[in-house]
XYZ file of C-alpha atoms in Angstrom:
414
model
C 5.405 35.518 34.861
C 6.655 31.719 34.173
C 8.557 30.930 30.750
C 6.679 28.542 28.557
C 8.418 25.551 28.552
C 10.327 23.820 25.183
C 8.069 20.436 25.983
C 4.350 19.944 25.385
C 1.704 20.270 28.066
C 0.324 16.840 28.853
C -2.545 18.048 31.315
C -5.213 17.477 29.369
C -4.702 13.526 29.704
C -5.170 14.145 33.259
C -7.809 16.568 33.426
C -9.922 14.968 30.389
C -10.898 11.859 30.595
C -12.767 11.234 26.978
C -10.210 12.685 25.403
C -7.744 10.530 27.348
C -9.895 7.327 25.568
C -9.401 8.758 22.171
C -5.404 9.180 23.040
C -5.585 5.719 23.736
C -7.475 4.609 20.767
C -5.396 6.524 18.511
C -2.513 5.640 19.341
C -3.637 1.828 18.993
C -5.051 2.723 15.558
C -1.704 4.037 14.652
C 0.055 1.358 15.850
C -2.084 -1.100 13.693
C -2.597 1.542 10.525
C 1.384 2.053 10.617
C 1.630 -1.989 10.134
C -0.806 -2.032 7.595
C 1.032 1.069 5.302
C 4.800 -1.126 5.496
C 2.714 -4.507 4.536
C 0.877 -2.743 1.036
C 3.871 -1.723 -0.370
C 5.496 -5.051 0.241
C 3.052 -6.815 -0.655
C 2.634 -5.022 -3.692
C 5.949 -5.257 -4.625
C 6.397 -9.062 -4.011
C 3.920 -10.124 -6.373
C 4.497 -6.973 -8.839
C 8.146 -6.578 -8.529
C 6.984 -3.120 -9.780
C 7.813 0.247 -8.303
C 4.922 1.924 -10.353
C 2.045 -0.320 -9.201
C 3.418 0.363 -5.774
C 2.760 3.858 -6.056
C -0.785 3.158 -7.676
C -1.525 1.239 -4.160
C -0.862 4.088 -2.130
C -2.179 7.094 -4.684
C -5.744 4.676 -4.831
C -5.759 4.757 -0.873
C -4.971 8.534 -0.886
C -7.863 9.109 -3.393
C -9.742 6.790 -1.227
C -8.981 8.800 2.103
C -9.523 12.439 -0.050
C -13.132 11.549 -1.011
C -13.821 10.038 2.394
C -12.470 13.246 4.306
C -14.931 15.906 2.017
C -17.715 13.252 2.963
C -16.851 13.167 6.484
C -16.684 16.909 6.728
C -20.189 17.418 5.576
C -21.536 14.186 7.376
C -19.773 15.088 10.474
C -21.908 18.432 10.781
C -24.832 17.171 10.684
C -24.944 13.686 12.411
C -24.216 11.962 15.516
C -19.973 11.838 15.270
C -19.542 9.334 18.318
C -22.214 6.865 15.994
C -20.150 7.933 13.219
C -16.396 7.790 14.565
C -17.458 3.842 15.747
C -18.976 2.928 12.615
C -15.744 4.013 10.092
C -13.562 2.394 12.532
C -15.605 -0.701 12.301
C -15.755 -0.779 8.669
C -11.968 -0.253 8.756
C -11.997 -3.241 10.614
C -13.487 -5.726 8.075
C -11.584 -4.015 5.098
C -8.053 -5.263 7.388
C -9.355 -8.687 7.754
C -10.403 -9.182 3.988
C -6.934 -8.328 3.375
C -5.557 -10.606 5.895
C -8.033 -13.319 4.277
C -6.394 -12.153 -0.026
C -2.593 -12.535 1.632
C -3.251 -16.216 2.747
C -4.863 -17.285 -0.337
C -2.339 -19.432 -2.565
C -2.309 -16.718 -5.398
C -3.080 -13.723 -3.799
C -5.335 -11.055 -5.900
C -3.493 -7.749 -6.319
C -6.384 -6.209 -7.557
C -7.767 -6.653 -4.161
C -5.277 -5.262 -2.322
C -5.651 -2.087 -4.684
C -9.744 -1.986 -3.906
C -9.456 -2.775 -0.109
C -6.676 -0.111 0.155
C -9.363 2.197 -1.043
C -12.384 1.273 1.424
C -10.312 1.538 4.450
C -8.594 5.095 3.029
C -12.526 5.611 1.953
C -14.051 4.926 5.372
C -10.984 5.654 7.678
C -11.108 8.695 6.806
C -14.806 9.466 7.245
C -13.493 8.626 11.063
C -10.361 10.884 11.207
C -13.038 14.173 9.985
C -15.693 12.804 12.504
C -12.907 13.207 15.335
C -11.331 16.428 14.399
C -15.029 17.762 14.367
C -15.146 16.644 17.976
C -11.720 17.398 19.749
C -13.062 21.548 20.363
C -16.329 19.907 22.211
C -13.575 17.362 24.136
C -11.014 19.227 24.980
C -12.447 23.143 24.241
C -11.587 25.515 21.907
C -8.081 27.276 23.986
C -6.714 23.721 24.411
C -6.925 23.083 20.708
C -3.012 23.443 20.544
C -2.072 21.501 23.652
C -4.731 19.020 21.849
C -2.906 18.999 18.536
C 0.600 18.541 19.982
C -0.574 15.684 22.046
C -2.024 14.254 18.868
C 0.958 14.711 16.683
C 2.933 12.873 19.314
C 0.468 10.164 19.550
C 0.655 9.637 15.862
C 4.528 9.832 15.652
C 5.116 8.011 18.591
C 2.602 5.135 16.936
C 4.335 5.636 13.544
C 7.993 4.771 15.434
C 6.902 1.450 16.541
C 4.660 0.148 13.900
C 7.106 0.167 11.344
C 9.624 -1.631 13.186
C 7.264 -3.919 14.685
C 6.258 -4.699 10.775
C 9.416 -5.097 9.581
C 10.055 -8.122 11.927
C 6.503 -9.525 11.877
C 6.783 -9.737 7.911
C 10.369 -11.271 8.356
C 9.089 -13.482 10.482
C 5.965 -14.306 9.712
C 4.361 -12.733 6.108
C 2.276 -9.708 5.272
C -1.106 -11.686 6.303
C 0.181 -11.238 9.776
C 0.849 -7.575 9.445
C -2.927 -7.374 8.381
C -4.287 -9.341 10.929
C -2.845 -7.707 13.763
C -4.055 -4.046 11.991
C -7.670 -5.826 12.157
C -6.985 -6.722 15.828
C -5.802 -3.487 16.887
C -8.814 -1.579 15.491
C -11.145 -3.783 17.056
C -9.453 -2.194 20.247
C -10.004 1.100 19.544
C -13.627 0.506 18.635
C -13.933 -0.933 22.388
C -11.857 2.272 23.700
C -14.028 4.953 21.532
C -16.913 3.238 23.527
C -16.219 5.645 25.935
C -16.581 8.885 24.085
C -19.663 10.867 25.223
C -22.393 11.261 22.594
C -21.383 14.083 20.387
C -23.818 16.426 18.290
C -23.184 18.099 15.946
C -23.207 21.984 15.686
C -26.012 23.844 14.223
C -25.925 24.076 11.056
C -28.124 25.177 8.264
C -29.595 22.490 6.053
C -27.547 23.465 2.782
C -26.968 21.056 0.309
C -23.538 19.128 0.804
C -21.835 20.242 -2.197
C -22.687 24.157 -1.285
C -22.205 23.849 2.627
C -18.232 22.298 1.265
C -17.991 25.580 -1.230
C -18.143 27.718 2.062
C -15.114 26.159 3.291
C -13.128 26.902 -0.335
C -14.159 29.966 -0.433
C -13.063 30.835 3.297
C -9.768 29.733 1.918
C -9.510 32.066 -0.708
C -10.833 34.819 1.407
C -8.199 34.211 3.278
C -4.916 33.734 1.647
C -2.747 33.538 4.768
C -4.930 30.379 5.789
C -4.529 29.158 2.044
C -1.144 29.773 1.832
C -0.073 27.847 4.567
C -2.428 24.831 3.953
C -0.761 24.514 0.160
C 2.538 24.707 1.602
C 1.795 21.699 4.331
C 0.320 20.115 1.129
C 3.936 20.209 -0.624
C 5.478 19.156 2.530
C 3.360 15.695 2.107
C 4.070 15.598 -1.395
C 7.607 15.024 -1.260
C 7.100 12.279 1.821
C 5.350 9.948 -0.848
C 9.122 9.107 -1.507
C 8.557 6.495 1.077
C 7.026 4.260 -2.153
C 10.823 3.881 -2.825
C 11.771 1.918 -0.252
C 11.222 -1.324 -0.631
C 13.120 -0.467 -4.130
C 16.380 1.568 -2.360
C 16.716 -1.108 0.178
C 19.113 -3.035 -2.008
C 21.218 0.232 -2.649
C 22.685 -0.142 0.911
C 22.510 -3.669 1.002
C 19.769 -3.910 3.613
C 16.879 -6.266 4.989
C 13.313 -6.315 6.472
C 14.621 -5.288 9.697
C 16.687 -2.222 8.065
C 13.365 -1.422 5.549
C 11.319 -1.125 8.572
C 14.135 1.459 10.130
C 13.321 3.414 7.314
C 9.688 3.827 7.467
C 10.364 4.413 11.347
C 12.907 7.030 10.734
C 10.487 10.158 9.363
C 7.911 10.020 12.706
C 10.768 9.257 15.179
C 12.151 12.872 13.870
C 8.569 14.350 13.766
C 7.824 12.760 17.111
C 11.000 14.676 18.391
C 9.920 17.770 16.763
C 6.329 17.802 18.507
C 7.815 16.886 21.760
C 9.834 20.104 21.582
C 7.046 22.332 20.062
C 5.964 24.015 23.621
C 7.320 27.331 22.167
C 5.725 26.949 18.871
C 2.889 28.978 19.234
C 5.214 31.724 20.895
C 6.872 32.070 17.074
C 6.743 35.845 15.944
C 6.373 35.400 12.533
C 4.769 31.549 12.247
C 4.336 32.150 8.354
C 8.271 32.122 8.214
C 9.058 29.468 10.267
C 6.549 27.087 8.286
C 8.456 27.909 4.612
C 12.229 27.866 6.582
C 10.791 24.589 8.032
C 9.387 23.032 4.934
C 12.660 24.393 2.725
C 14.724 22.686 5.969
C 12.987 18.696 5.504
C 13.164 18.926 1.428
C 16.917 20.022 1.605
C 17.295 16.996 4.022
C 15.162 14.641 1.555
C 17.587 15.258 -1.292
C 20.700 14.250 0.588
C 18.811 11.323 1.617
C 19.227 8.916 -1.202
C 23.062 10.230 -1.772
C 24.115 9.102 1.184
C 26.636 6.359 1.183
C 26.086 4.649 4.500
C 22.594 3.873 5.465
C 23.119 4.912 9.034
C 23.217 9.236 7.675
C 20.682 7.800 4.941
C 18.307 7.458 8.302
C 19.672 10.429 9.543
C 18.356 12.463 6.647
C 14.915 11.029 6.865
C 14.668 11.727 10.818
C 16.246 15.557 10.014
C 13.178 15.401 7.469
C 10.359 14.695 9.909
C 11.999 16.709 12.407
C 10.989 19.962 10.273
C 8.126 18.838 8.157
C 6.318 18.183 12.081
C 7.968 21.775 12.425
C 5.479 23.243 9.723
C 3.029 21.076 9.952
C 2.123 21.908 13.669
C 2.891 25.563 12.918
C 0.281 25.173 10.632
C -2.412 23.657 12.774
C -1.944 26.632 15.125
C -2.427 29.107 12.021
C -5.574 27.181 11.291
C -7.434 27.013 14.469
C -6.681 30.832 15.356
C -7.829 31.951 11.585
C -11.044 30.213 11.249
C -14.318 31.161 12.700
C -15.503 28.040 14.716
C -18.500 27.671 12.047
C -16.050 26.710 9.967
C -13.422 24.780 11.901
C -14.901 21.685 10.864
C -14.442 21.815 7.528
C -11.460 23.690 7.142
C -9.553 20.822 9.355
C -11.410 18.706 6.741
C -10.392 20.337 3.753
C -6.697 20.878 5.027
C -6.321 17.502 5.531
C -7.780 16.548 2.049
C -5.271 18.733 0.434
C -2.618 16.977 2.668
C -3.574 13.375 1.620
C -3.898 15.010 -2.186
C -0.318 16.135 -2.423
C 0.410 12.139 -0.645
C -1.616 10.847 -3.436
C -0.144 12.640 -6.248
C 3.494 12.174 -4.777
C 2.602 8.661 -4.532
C 1.871 8.581 -8.441
C 5.130 10.873 -9.018
C 7.664 9.193 -7.264
C 6.402 5.973 -8.242
C 6.615 6.781 -12.081
C 9.993 8.348 -11.712
C 10.928 4.682 -9.636
C 10.031 2.779 -13.005
C 12.137 5.398 -15.651
C 14.798 6.186 -13.011
C 16.950 4.375 -10.846
C 15.398 4.235 -7.500
C 18.247 6.381 -5.793
C 17.929 9.219 -8.880
C 14.234 9.191 -8.547
C 14.537 9.999 -4.986
C 17.303 12.852 -4.950
C 15.303 14.376 -7.915
C 12.117 14.467 -6.442
C 14.043 16.176 -3.259
C 16.120 18.596 -5.405
C 12.544 19.830 -7.407
C 10.703 20.158 -3.951
C 13.445 22.302 -2.948
C 13.531 24.274 -5.918
C 9.322 24.812 -5.579
C 9.579 25.574 -1.804
C 12.572 28.521 -2.645
C 10.019 30.060 -5.284
C 6.715 29.706 -2.615
C 9.319 31.727 -0.363
C 9.641 34.667 -2.731
C 5.563 34.621 -4.110
C 4.081 34.501 -0.523
C 5.130 37.420 0.364
C 1.741 37.317 2.926
C 2.809 34.296 4.649
C 6.123 35.095 5.264
C 5.293 38.185 6.704
C 2.388 37.697 8.765
C 2.756 38.525 13.003
C 1.126 36.189 15.163
C -1.496 38.006 17.122
C -0.853 39.664 20.280
C -2.102 37.657 23.293
C -5.509 39.756 24.284
C -6.390 39.185 20.233
C -5.577 35.412 19.914
C -7.650 35.079 23.244
C -10.850 37.123 22.254
């Protein structure tokens, strides 16, 4: 038997044309969204000089995503998914275009940035949920781990490029160019996704939406291994919201907008490295232990990030945070796919993603407020230290997750 490679298997891109179209569209979309993620905090910081309002903008976008994920989970189980995906992406494009127009005004509206961030978060999440629910139909359940690794690699490489591009574009032409390019990128994703085949939802009982969603929540409580893994992921996502301090931290190292773009790119670079070398993660005999250990390592890297005396060392810390958080996330994904029944897979993926979005929104609000009360470097170091302490507490309390053993091959594929 061949020894598993350290690197991911990309053959799905060759053998599954619909998944290849999804791959292309997602890459373009991530580049566009990544540029947007830099432009909004930079614009709010320029207009208000307030880390608290920067955090509020990220929080509102996260709240829109959370509501959209929960709504999209129910919609994706009831309506034709291809149509839902195309509708959501088109609606997002309108929001990006409106942000561009607002930025071109003599006095851009901060309220408009908040509202449109909420708009794009909501409709973008509906599209993401529909794509997650449709993936098994495009690649087959037996290929979900491969598809998950390819998806993460797509997201991370797109996120590496987009912040660096955004920093240069903002330096040369301002935030309006970022919003305009995001709108154009969204148009390209819609054209690419037209190649998807019809994606009918699975047969489901016609339940009230709240009841349908509650059955997924009940599964998380009835299967604590899955619930603990998702909670760990939420804490990692909460800690990653330190990015709201990036614009305020840049003067600490006396760097400009181009270097600011590198800060946004560092975490995705580390995560891409983790995804690229993820070939053996599915073979880990104790995936729960790996989730917790990699999460704690990520928190330690984040605690050291703002304390580094040189900008290059701070980037290395961010790369390490991205690497360990990607390992934790990929193992969580594999566990969720393995332990969740087919009938609940869409809703559990939706709730898992929603919980991560909640962590990001709460983290942005907390860390943004800390940045207003403390020096930015103090707020970043304190948030990393607090996450490390919480990670160690979870290690002690989550004995079932820590001791969980990977099922034997015959059981995992049955």
